[in-house]
Amino acid sequence: MDISNIRQLFPILDQKVYGKPLVYFDNAATTQKPQSVIDTLCRYYTTLNSNIHRGAHYLAAQATDEYEQTRRKVQAFINARHSREIVFTRGTTESINLVASSFAEQFIGNGDEVIVSAMEHHSNIVPWQLVCERKGARLRVIPFSDEGILDIKALEGLFNEHTRIVAVNHVSNTLGTVNPIAEIIEMAHSHNVPVLIDGAQAISHRKVDVQKLGCDFYCFSGHKMYGPMGVGVMYGREELLEQMPPYQGGGEMIKDVTFERTTYNELPFKFEAGTPAVGDVLGLSAAIDFINSIGIENIAAYEEELTEYATSQLLKIEGLRIFGTAPEKTSVISFLIGNAHPYDTGTLLDKLGIAVRTGHHCTQPIMDRYGIPGTVRASFAVYNTREEIDTLIAAINRIAPMLL
Ligand code: PLP
């Protein structure tokens, strides 16, 4: 894999900040976009812009065609059984809210229980808390170890006749842990409980095969997989989606509307009310092409190399602690330098041209678990290099005396 060729596809990387070459290590928050994705957005608004599905004219037909082709591309990308199981949303957050709200309407009642893990992003906690408040249900939480490994034995003990759904992430955005979701799904299914997987941090790092996994819902965002912001995916198993009521009412999701009674459209349109982000969906298509052109396995292998190298170099720095040391991780490294506040570290690194994220990363329960205010998080994508990691290490060595 020639990384310099890959880097050339990302115009944003070729710039200086504060006079220093940009080192972009905030990929878990959002990845940069290749020129092909940017060009697709530009092409859509320059030559294709129109509202889909309803138009009797050329542009509407073309846009609809490309929109529906993207649905089939996403279907193939995650190996869903049917394209009608792919629902376009604004992102992971909306996907999870859609499932929580609609699933709860049909399947969750007073006294029921929802299982999440202690390493979820707030987007996979708060929607379920809202549901629990509304329905008089209760949240149960899978704990994790100091290394950042979910306690699967504890999970087994959480199931009972009130359990209605398990919602866990595939990969933790703070710890980088790749969770044993196949095992979790199997365990949940043995109790007849469906599983939602938050795949926001996995989709650009691991091959996802929803049929092989057997998950009931899988949610992800376009912008964390080299695609545009404003588009995401909710995969749901047809049998469940058929039983679930619409999430939002509006255009496109109906079959017939009268003031007496409205009937709903078939899948997936039942869950796609209103005008979608058509240009962004087409951008997602270009992002999938980009990933496929390299191969997700190649991306994973290269990122693993980078992560191992960065981890070994970081651990040489005196007083530096890494949070999340599970054997199977993606390219996310959370750390603290001594007792320095993560924000101070992040600000100093920024002045040296290095973009990292600091804070709780929308995972406050993880911070509570370790008794820390936040971490500094460096997260890598396929366009990052060893040289950039060397720059990070040199920068930390330079700023550490100011912080400690
Ligand atoms: N879940 C995880 C694990 C995440 O890392 C994120 C974003 O950082 C989300 C959910 C929410 O994604 P979005 O903000 O794209 O909806």
GROMACS .gro file of C-alpha atoms and ligand atoms in nm:
model
  420
    1MET     CA    1   0.000   0.000   0.000
    2ASP     CA    2   0.147   0.334  -0.102
    3ILE     CA    3   0.038   0.577   0.166
    4SER     CA    4   0.175   0.882  -0.012
    5ASN     CA    5  -0.059   0.805  -0.304
    6ILE     CA    6  -0.349   0.768  -0.063
    7ARG     CA    7  -0.260   1.096   0.110
    8GLN     CA    8  -0.271   1.276  -0.223
    9LEU     CA    9  -0.640   1.190  -0.248
   10PHE     CA   10  -0.705   1.401   0.064
   11PRO     CA   11  -0.648   1.768  -0.019
   12ILE     CA   12  -0.703   1.886   0.340
   13LEU     CA   13  -0.396   1.698   0.463
   14ASP     CA   14  -0.163   1.904   0.251
   15GLN     CA   15  -0.165   2.218   0.461
   16LYS     CA   16   0.009   2.387   0.750
   17VAL     CA   17  -0.147   2.501   1.074
   18TYR     CA   18   0.047   2.756   1.280
   19GLY     CA   19   0.320   2.716   1.021
   20LYS     CA   20   0.354   2.342   1.094
   21PRO     CA   21   0.247   2.056   0.867
   22LEU     CA   22  -0.095   1.937   0.980
   23VAL     CA   23  -0.091   1.603   1.163
   24TYR     CA   24  -0.452   1.492   1.180
   25PHE     CA   25  -0.508   1.240   1.460
   26ASP     CA   26  -0.874   1.309   1.530
   27ASN     CA   27  -1.015   1.044   1.301
   28ALA     CA   28  -1.244   0.885   1.558
   29ALA     CA   29  -1.432   1.217   1.570
   30THR     CA   30  -1.448   1.244   1.194
   31THR     CA   31  -1.227   1.128   0.909
   32GLN     CA   32  -1.113   1.354   0.630
   33LYS     CA   33  -1.272   1.316   0.285
   34PRO     CA   34  -1.105   1.204  -0.034
   35GLN     CA   35  -1.135   1.423  -0.343
   36SER     CA   36  -1.379   1.170  -0.495
   37VAL     CA   37  -1.627   1.233  -0.212
   38ILE     CA   38  -1.585   1.610  -0.241
   39ASP     CA   39  -1.628   1.589  -0.620
   40THR     CA   40  -1.942   1.379  -0.580
   41LEU     CA   41  -2.103   1.645  -0.359
   42CYS     CA   42  -2.001   1.910  -0.608
   43ARG     CA   43  -2.130   1.704  -0.903
   44TYR     CA   44  -2.461   1.644  -0.729
   45TYR     CA   45  -2.526   2.013  -0.663
   46THR     CA   46  -2.384   2.119  -1.000
   47THR     CA   47  -2.566   1.874  -1.225
   48LEU     CA   48  -2.816   1.656  -1.041
   49ASN     CA   49  -2.987   1.842  -0.758
   50SER     CA   50  -3.355   1.750  -0.734
   51ASN     CA   51  -3.591   1.583  -0.493
   52ILE     CA   52  -3.602   1.208  -0.524
   53HIS     CA   53  -3.877   0.947  -0.568
   54ARG     CA   54  -4.163   1.178  -0.663
   55GLY     CA   55  -4.040   1.364  -0.966
   56ALA     CA   56  -4.154   1.300  -1.320
   57HIS     CA   57  -3.848   1.463  -1.469
   58TYR     CA   58  -3.498   1.362  -1.577
   59LEU     CA   59  -3.301   1.503  -1.284
   60ALA     CA   60  -3.532   1.348  -1.025
   61ALA     CA   61  -3.509   1.010  -1.199
   62GLN     CA   62  -3.127   1.027  -1.214
   63ALA     CA   63  -3.094   1.135  -0.850
   64THR     CA   64  -3.338   0.865  -0.739
   65ASP     CA   65  -3.144   0.608  -0.934
   66GLU     CA   66  -2.813   0.698  -0.772
   67TYR     CA   67  -2.972   0.722  -0.428
   68GLU     CA   68  -3.120   0.372  -0.458
   69GLN     CA   69  -2.797   0.237  -0.609
   70THR     CA   70  -2.621   0.362  -0.296
   71ARG     CA   71  -2.865   0.170  -0.083
   72ARG     CA   72  -2.767  -0.146  -0.270
   73LYS     CA   73  -2.399  -0.056  -0.234
   74VAL     CA   74  -2.442  -0.024   0.144
   75GLN     CA   75  -2.631  -0.353   0.144
   76ALA     CA   76  -2.336  -0.523  -0.024
   77PHE     CA   77  -2.083  -0.343   0.196
   78ILE     CA   78  -2.231  -0.488   0.516
   79ASN     CA   79  -2.377  -0.796   0.348
   80ALA     CA   80  -2.739  -0.732   0.443
   81ARG     CA   81  -2.993  -0.978   0.306
   82HIS     CA   82  -3.216  -0.710   0.149
   83SER     CA   83  -3.165  -0.350   0.042
   84ARG     CA   84  -3.495  -0.266   0.217
   85GLU     CA   85  -3.313  -0.338   0.544
   86ILE     CA   86  -3.093  -0.031   0.483
   87VAL     CA   87  -3.243   0.293   0.614
   88PHE     CA   88  -3.065   0.623   0.552
   89THR     CA   89  -3.048   0.854   0.852
   90ARG     CA   90  -2.843   1.158   0.950
   91GLY     CA   91  -2.589   0.946   1.139
   92THR     CA   92  -2.535   0.693   1.416
   93THR     CA   93  -2.712   0.913   1.671
   94GLU     CA   94  -3.027   0.933   1.463
   95SER     CA   95  -3.007   0.563   1.379
   96ILE     CA   96  -2.998   0.466   1.747
   97ASN     CA   97  -3.271   0.713   1.838
   98LEU     CA   98  -3.485   0.572   1.558
   99VAL     CA   99  -3.446   0.216   1.685
  100ALA     CA  100  -3.484   0.308   2.053
  101SER     CA  101  -3.797   0.508   1.992
  102SER     CA  102  -3.968   0.277   1.743
  103PHE     CA  103  -3.860  -0.054   1.899
  104ALA     CA  104  -3.970   0.066   2.242
  105GLU     CA  105  -4.311   0.165   2.110
  106GLN     CA  106  -4.370  -0.192   2.000
  107PHE     CA  107  -4.170  -0.404   2.241
  108ILE     CA  108  -4.083  -0.224   2.567
  109GLY     CA  109  -4.323  -0.175   2.856
  110ASN     CA  110  -4.340  -0.107   3.225
  111GLY     CA  111  -4.087  -0.314   3.424
  112ASP     CA  112  -3.887  -0.419   3.118
  113GLU     CA  113  -3.510  -0.394   3.097
  114VAL     CA  114  -3.257  -0.268   2.842
  115ILE     CA  115  -2.892  -0.375   2.862
  116VAL     CA  116  -2.614  -0.138   2.757
  117SER     CA  117  -2.245  -0.143   2.844
  118ALA     CA  118  -2.045   0.094   3.064
  119MET     CA  119  -1.829   0.185   2.764
  120GLU     CA  120  -2.103   0.324   2.541
  121HIS     CA  121  -2.097   0.660   2.371
  122HIS     CA  122  -2.370   0.885   2.514
  123SER     CA  123  -2.562   0.824   2.188
  124ASN     CA  124  -2.610   0.465   2.292
  125ILE     CA  125  -2.707   0.549   2.650
  126VAL     CA  126  -2.931   0.855   2.647
  127PRO     CA  127  -3.183   0.736   2.382
  128TRP     CA  128  -3.237   0.423   2.595
  129GLN     CA  129  -3.268   0.630   2.912
  130LEU     CA  130  -3.537   0.838   2.742
  131VAL     CA  131  -3.717   0.519   2.647
  132CYS     CA  132  -3.687   0.385   3.002
  133GLU     CA  133  -3.830   0.707   3.145
  134ARG     CA  134  -4.116   0.701   2.898
  135LYS     CA  135  -4.200   0.336   2.944
  136GLY     CA  136  -4.114   0.275   3.309
  137ALA     CA  137  -3.833   0.042   3.206
  138ARG     CA  138  -3.486   0.001   3.358
  139LEU     CA  139  -3.132   0.025   3.223
  140ARG     CA  140  -2.886  -0.254   3.315
  141VAL     CA  141  -2.515  -0.201   3.257
  142ILE     CA  142  -2.237  -0.443   3.157
  143PRO     CA  143  -1.919  -0.348   3.347
  144PHE     CA  144  -1.566  -0.359   3.205
  145SER     CA  145  -1.221  -0.434   3.345
  146ASP     CA  146  -0.925  -0.199   3.401
  147GLU     CA  147  -0.790  -0.303   3.060
  148GLY     CA  148  -1.117  -0.201   2.898
  149ILE     CA  149  -1.260  -0.547   2.837
  150LEU     CA  150  -1.633  -0.610   2.876
  151ASP     CA  151  -1.727  -0.854   3.152
  152ILE     CA  152  -1.917  -1.112   2.950
  153LYS     CA  153  -1.982  -1.328   3.256
  154ALA     CA  154  -2.154  -1.032   3.420
  155LEU     CA  155  -2.361  -0.987   3.104
  156GLU     CA  156  -2.489  -1.343   3.129
  157GLY     CA  157  -2.615  -1.259   3.479
  158LEU     CA  158  -2.807  -0.953   3.356
  159PHE     CA  159  -3.053  -1.145   3.138
  160ASN     CA  160  -3.395  -1.224   3.281
  161GLU     CA  161  -3.752  -1.248   3.157
  162HIS     CA  162  -3.778  -0.867   3.147
  163THR     CA  163  -3.480  -0.813   2.912
  164ARG     CA  164  -3.601  -0.664   2.582
  165ILE     CA  165  -3.285  -0.556   2.399
  166VAL     CA  166  -2.905  -0.536   2.429
  167ALA     CA  167  -2.734  -0.227   2.284
  168VAL     CA  168  -2.353  -0.228   2.269
  169ASN     CA  169  -2.081  -0.080   2.057
  170HIS     CA  170  -1.869  -0.284   1.822
  171VAL     CA  171  -1.566  -0.068   1.904
  172SER     CA  172  -1.526   0.179   2.190
  173ASN     CA  173  -1.451   0.531   2.068
  174THR     CA  174  -1.249   0.602   2.384
  175LEU     CA  175  -1.074   0.274   2.461
  176GLY     CA  176  -1.046   0.131   2.112
  177THR     CA  177  -1.161  -0.208   2.241
  178VAL     CA  178  -1.311  -0.434   1.977
  179ASN     CA  179  -1.594  -0.598   2.168
  180PRO     CA  180  -1.681  -0.967   2.120
  181ILE     CA  181  -2.010  -0.882   1.956
  182ALA     CA  182  -2.056  -1.220   1.788
  183GLU     CA  183  -2.046  -1.382   2.132
  184ILE     CA  184  -2.276  -1.116   2.280
  185ILE     CA  185  -2.526  -1.161   1.997
  186GLU     CA  186  -2.524  -1.539   2.038
  187MET     CA  187  -2.576  -1.507   2.412
  188ALA     CA  188  -2.859  -1.255   2.373
  189HIS     CA  189  -3.030  -1.464   2.108
  190SER     CA  190  -3.014  -1.769   2.334
  191HIS     CA  191  -3.236  -1.559   2.565
  192ASN     CA  192  -3.450  -1.449   2.268
  193VAL     CA  193  -3.328  -1.092   2.306
  194PRO     CA  194  -3.239  -0.883   1.998
  195VAL     CA  195  -2.915  -0.685   1.976
  196LEU     CA  196  -2.834  -0.339   1.845
  197ILE     CA  197  -2.473  -0.276   1.752
  198ASP     CA  198  -2.335   0.078   1.747
  199GLY     CA  199  -2.085   0.040   1.467
  200ALA     CA  200  -1.975   0.406   1.446
  201GLN     CA  201  -1.613   0.322   1.531
  202ALA     CA  202  -1.593  -0.012   1.355
  203ILE     CA  203  -1.727   0.046   1.008
  204SER     CA  204  -1.409   0.200   0.863
  205HIS     CA  205  -1.175  -0.039   1.048
  206ARG     CA  206  -1.327  -0.388   1.031
  207LYS     CA  207  -1.516  -0.602   0.783
  208VAL     CA  208  -1.879  -0.596   0.893
  209ASP     CA  209  -2.106  -0.879   0.783
  210VAL     CA  210  -2.444  -0.835   0.947
  211GLN     CA  211  -2.570  -1.176   0.835
  212LYS     CA  212  -2.269  -1.355   0.974
  213LEU     CA  213  -2.290  -1.157   1.297
  214GLY     CA  214  -2.663  -1.214   1.315
  215CYS     CA  215  -2.720  -0.873   1.475
  216ASP     CA  216  -3.068  -0.725   1.464
  217PHE     CA  217  -2.962  -0.363   1.415
  218TYR     CA  218  -2.630  -0.212   1.307
  219CYS     CA  219  -2.582   0.167   1.308
  220PHE     CA  220  -2.308   0.387   1.163
  221SER     CA  221  -2.222   0.735   1.032
  222GLY     CA  222  -2.091   0.831   0.689
  223HIS     CA  223  -1.854   1.096   0.821
  224LYS     CA  224  -1.646   0.847   1.021
  225MET     CA  225  -1.583   0.638   0.708
  226TYR     CA  226  -1.444   0.904   0.474
  227GLY     CA  227  -1.794   1.014   0.370
  228PRO     CA  228  -1.987   1.336   0.423
  229MET     CA  229  -2.147   1.457   0.743
  230GLY     CA  230  -2.525   1.443   0.751
  231VAL     CA  231  -2.572   1.083   0.639
  232GLY     CA  232  -2.576   0.757   0.830
  233VAL     CA  233  -2.723   0.410   0.814
  234MET     CA  234  -2.958   0.207   1.027
  235TYR     CA  235  -2.952  -0.156   0.924
  236GLY     CA  236  -3.239  -0.353   1.074
  237ARG     CA  237  -3.356  -0.709   1.026
  238GLU     CA  238  -3.663  -0.709   0.808
  239GLU     CA  239  -3.874  -0.917   1.048
  240LEU     CA  240  -3.825  -0.661   1.324
  241LEU     CA  241  -3.854  -0.351   1.104
  242GLU     CA  242  -4.185  -0.482   0.970
  243GLN     CA  243  -4.324  -0.493   1.323
  244MET     CA  244  -4.193  -0.154   1.431
  245PRO     CA  245  -4.398   0.166   1.389
  246PRO     CA  246  -4.265   0.470   1.198
  247TYR     CA  247  -4.022   0.693   1.383
  248GLN     CA  248  -4.120   1.023   1.221
  249GLY     CA  249  -4.427   1.116   1.021
  250GLY     CA  250  -4.414   1.312   0.698
  251GLY     CA  251  -4.372   1.279   0.326
  252GLU     CA  252  -4.248   0.956   0.167
  253MET     CA  253  -4.322   0.731   0.467
  254ILE     CA  254  -4.693   0.700   0.387
  255LYS     CA  255  -4.902   0.496   0.147
  256ASP     CA  256  -5.235   0.678   0.190
  257VAL     CA  257  -5.331   0.971   0.407
  258THR     CA  258  -5.681   1.070   0.505
  259PHE     CA  259  -5.789   1.253   0.816
  260GLU     CA  260  -5.945   0.932   0.941
  261ARG     CA  261  -5.652   0.699   0.885
  262THR     CA  262  -5.302   0.688   0.738
  263THR     CA  263  -5.132   0.377   0.610
  264TYR     CA  264  -4.757   0.350   0.597
  265ASN     CA  265  -4.520   0.291   0.311
  266GLU     CA  266  -4.323  -0.030   0.278
  267LEU     CA  267  -3.963  -0.075   0.396
  268PRO     CA  268  -3.735   0.110   0.394
  269PHE     CA  269  -3.943   0.417   0.313
  270LYS     CA  270  -4.157   0.377   0.625
  271PHE     CA  271  -3.852   0.500   0.817
  272GLU     CA  272  -3.739   0.773   0.578
  273ALA     CA  273  -3.980   1.062   0.634
  274GLY     CA  274  -3.913   1.384   0.446
  275THR     CA  275  -3.644   1.484   0.200
  276PRO     CA  276  -3.321   1.294   0.271
  277ALA     CA  277  -2.966   1.426   0.230
  278VAL     CA  278  -2.943   1.300  -0.127
  279GLY     CA  279  -2.605   1.457  -0.208
  280ASP     CA  280  -2.457   1.319   0.112
  281VAL     CA  281  -2.592   0.972   0.038
  282LEU     CA  282  -2.419   0.985  -0.301
  283GLY     CA  283  -2.106   1.103  -0.120
  284LEU     CA  284  -2.133   0.796   0.102
  285SER     CA  285  -2.133   0.585  -0.213
  286ALA     CA  286  -1.802   0.744  -0.317
  287ALA     CA  287  -1.664   0.681   0.034
  288ILE     CA  288  -1.749   0.311   0.008
  289ASP     CA  289  -1.577   0.300  -0.330
  290PHE     CA  290  -1.270   0.456  -0.167
  291ILE     CA  291  -1.264   0.195   0.112
  292ASN     CA  292  -1.323  -0.088  -0.135
  293SER     CA  293  -1.046   0.039  -0.362
  294ILE     CA  294  -0.795  -0.022  -0.080
  295GLY     CA  295  -0.972  -0.315   0.087
  296ILE     CA  296  -1.098  -0.302   0.444
  297GLU     CA  297  -0.862  -0.582   0.549
  298ASN     CA  298  -0.562  -0.387   0.415
  299ILE     CA  299  -0.681  -0.077   0.599
  300ALA     CA  300  -0.719  -0.276   0.921
  301ALA     CA  301  -0.374  -0.433   0.891
  302TYR     CA  302  -0.202  -0.101   0.821
  303GLU     CA  303  -0.383   0.077   1.104
  304GLU     CA  304  -0.290  -0.205   1.340
  305GLU     CA  305   0.075  -0.156   1.251
  306LEU     CA  306   0.046   0.217   1.319
  307THR     CA  307  -0.131   0.158   1.649
  308GLU     CA  308   0.128  -0.093   1.770
  309TYR     CA  309   0.408   0.142   1.677
  310ALA     CA  310   0.244   0.443   1.843
  311THR     CA  311   0.163   0.243   2.157
  312SER     CA  312   0.520   0.118   2.194
  313GLN     CA  313   0.661   0.470   2.144
  314LEU     CA  314   0.413   0.634   2.380
  315LEU     CA  315   0.485   0.384   2.654
  316LYS     CA  316   0.852   0.491   2.649
  317ILE     CA  317   0.745   0.835   2.777
  318GLU     CA  318   0.780   0.858   3.152
  319GLY     CA  319   0.454   0.910   3.337
  320LEU     CA  320   0.234   0.844   3.033
  321ARG     CA  321  -0.064   0.617   3.097
  322ILE     CA  322  -0.276   0.454   2.826
  323PHE     CA  323  -0.644   0.385   2.896
  324GLY     CA  324  -0.770   0.086   2.700
  325THR     CA  325  -0.520  -0.197   2.668
  326ALA     CA  326  -0.741  -0.479   2.542
  327PRO     CA  327  -0.560  -0.725   2.314
  328GLU     CA  328  -0.796  -0.650   2.028
  329LYS     CA  329  -0.813  -0.278   1.957
  330THR     CA  330  -0.863  -0.048   1.663
  331SER     CA  331  -0.654   0.262   1.602
  332VAL     CA  332  -0.763   0.465   1.904
  333ILE     CA  333  -0.519   0.553   2.182
  334SER     CA  334  -0.639   0.740   2.491
  335PHE     CA  335  -0.370   0.865   2.726
  336LEU     CA  336  -0.271   1.106   2.998
  337ILE     CA  337   0.069   1.253   3.071
  338GLY     CA  338   0.115   1.235   3.447
  339ASN     CA  339  -0.163   1.434   3.608
  340ALA     CA  340  -0.164   1.699   3.337
  341HIS     CA  341  -0.511   1.807   3.233
  342PRO     CA  342  -0.590   1.659   2.890
  343TYR     CA  343  -0.703   1.997   2.761
  344ASP     CA  344  -0.363   2.151   2.836
  345THR     CA  345  -0.189   1.867   2.654
  346GLY     CA  346  -0.424   1.899   2.357
  347THR     CA  347  -0.377   2.275   2.334
  348LEU     CA  348   0.002   2.249   2.335
  349LEU     CA  349  -0.005   1.972   2.074
  350ASP     CA  350  -0.235   2.184   1.860
  351LYS     CA  351   0.020   2.466   1.855
  352LEU     CA  352   0.266   2.215   1.714
  353GLY     CA  353   0.025   2.128   1.433
  354ILE     CA  354  -0.109   1.807   1.585
  355ALA     CA  355  -0.487   1.760   1.601
  356VAL     CA  356  -0.598   1.531   1.884
  357ARG     CA  357  -0.921   1.524   2.081
  358THR     CA  358  -0.941   1.590   2.453
  359GLY     CA  359  -1.213   1.547   2.711
  360HIS     CA  360  -1.460   1.274   2.793
  361HIS     CA  361  -1.531   1.186   2.428
  362CYS     CA  362  -1.905   1.159   2.506
  363THR     CA  363  -1.828   0.865   2.735
  364GLN     CA  364  -1.851   1.012   3.084
  365PRO     CA  365  -1.919   0.672   3.248
  366ILE     CA  366  -1.575   0.558   3.122
  367MET     CA  367  -1.413   0.861   3.285
  368ASP     CA  368  -1.600   0.789   3.608
  369ARG     CA  369  -1.483   0.427   3.593
  370TYR     CA  370  -1.119   0.542   3.589
  371GLY     CA  371  -1.173   0.847   3.811
  372ILE     CA  372  -1.027   1.088   3.554
  373PRO     CA  373  -1.169   1.407   3.398
  374GLY     CA  374  -1.090   1.302   3.043
  375THR     CA  375  -0.812   1.178   2.818
  376VAL     CA  376  -0.611   1.288   2.520
  377ARG     CA  377  -0.714   1.074   2.227
  378ALA     CA  378  -0.509   1.011   1.915
  379SER     CA  379  -0.690   0.809   1.651
  380PHE     CA  380  -0.549   0.701   1.319
  381ALA     CA  381  -0.686   0.649   0.970
  382VAL     CA  382  -0.541   0.491   0.660
  383TYR     CA  383  -0.368   0.812   0.548
  384ASN     CA  384  -0.165   0.854   0.869
  385THR     CA  385   0.203   0.763   0.876
  386ARG     CA  386   0.479   0.647   1.111
  387GLU     CA  387   0.651   0.981   1.054
  388GLU     CA  388   0.344   1.158   1.190
  389ILE     CA  389   0.358   0.936   1.497
  390ASP     CA  390   0.724   1.030   1.540
  391THR     CA  391   0.614   1.395   1.525
  392LEU     CA  392   0.360   1.328   1.801
  393ILE     CA  393   0.619   1.154   2.019
  394ALA     CA  394   0.873   1.434   1.970
  395ALA     CA  395   0.603   1.689   2.052
  396ILE     CA  396   0.504   1.509   2.372
  397ASN     CA  397   0.866   1.486   2.478
  398ARG     CA  398   0.894   1.859   2.420
  399ILE     CA  399   0.580   1.961   2.610
  400ALA     CA  400   0.596   1.705   2.893
  401PRO     CA  401   0.837   1.912   3.108
  402MET     CA  402   0.592   2.205   3.085
  403LEU     CA  403   0.303   1.986   3.200
  404LEU     CA  404   0.453   1.778   3.479
  405PLP     N1  405  -2.122   0.594   1.879
  405PLP     C1  406  -1.989   0.600   1.884
  405PLP     C2  407  -1.914   0.481   1.935
  405PLP     C3  408  -1.924   0.715   1.843
  405PLP     O1  409  -1.791   0.721   1.847
  405PLP     C4  410  -1.999   0.825   1.794
  405PLP     C5  411  -1.934   0.949   1.754
  405PLP     O2  412  -1.826   0.982   1.798
  405PLP     C6  413  -2.138   0.812   1.789
  405PLP     C7  414  -2.196   0.695   1.832
  405PLP     C8  415  -2.223   0.921   1.736
  405PLP     O3  416  -2.200   0.941   1.601
  405PLP     P1  417  -2.263   1.066   1.524
  405PLP     O4  418  -2.223   1.188   1.603
  405PLP     O5  419  -2.200   1.060   1.390
  405PLP     O6  420  -2.409   1.047   1.521
   0.00000   0.00000   0.00000
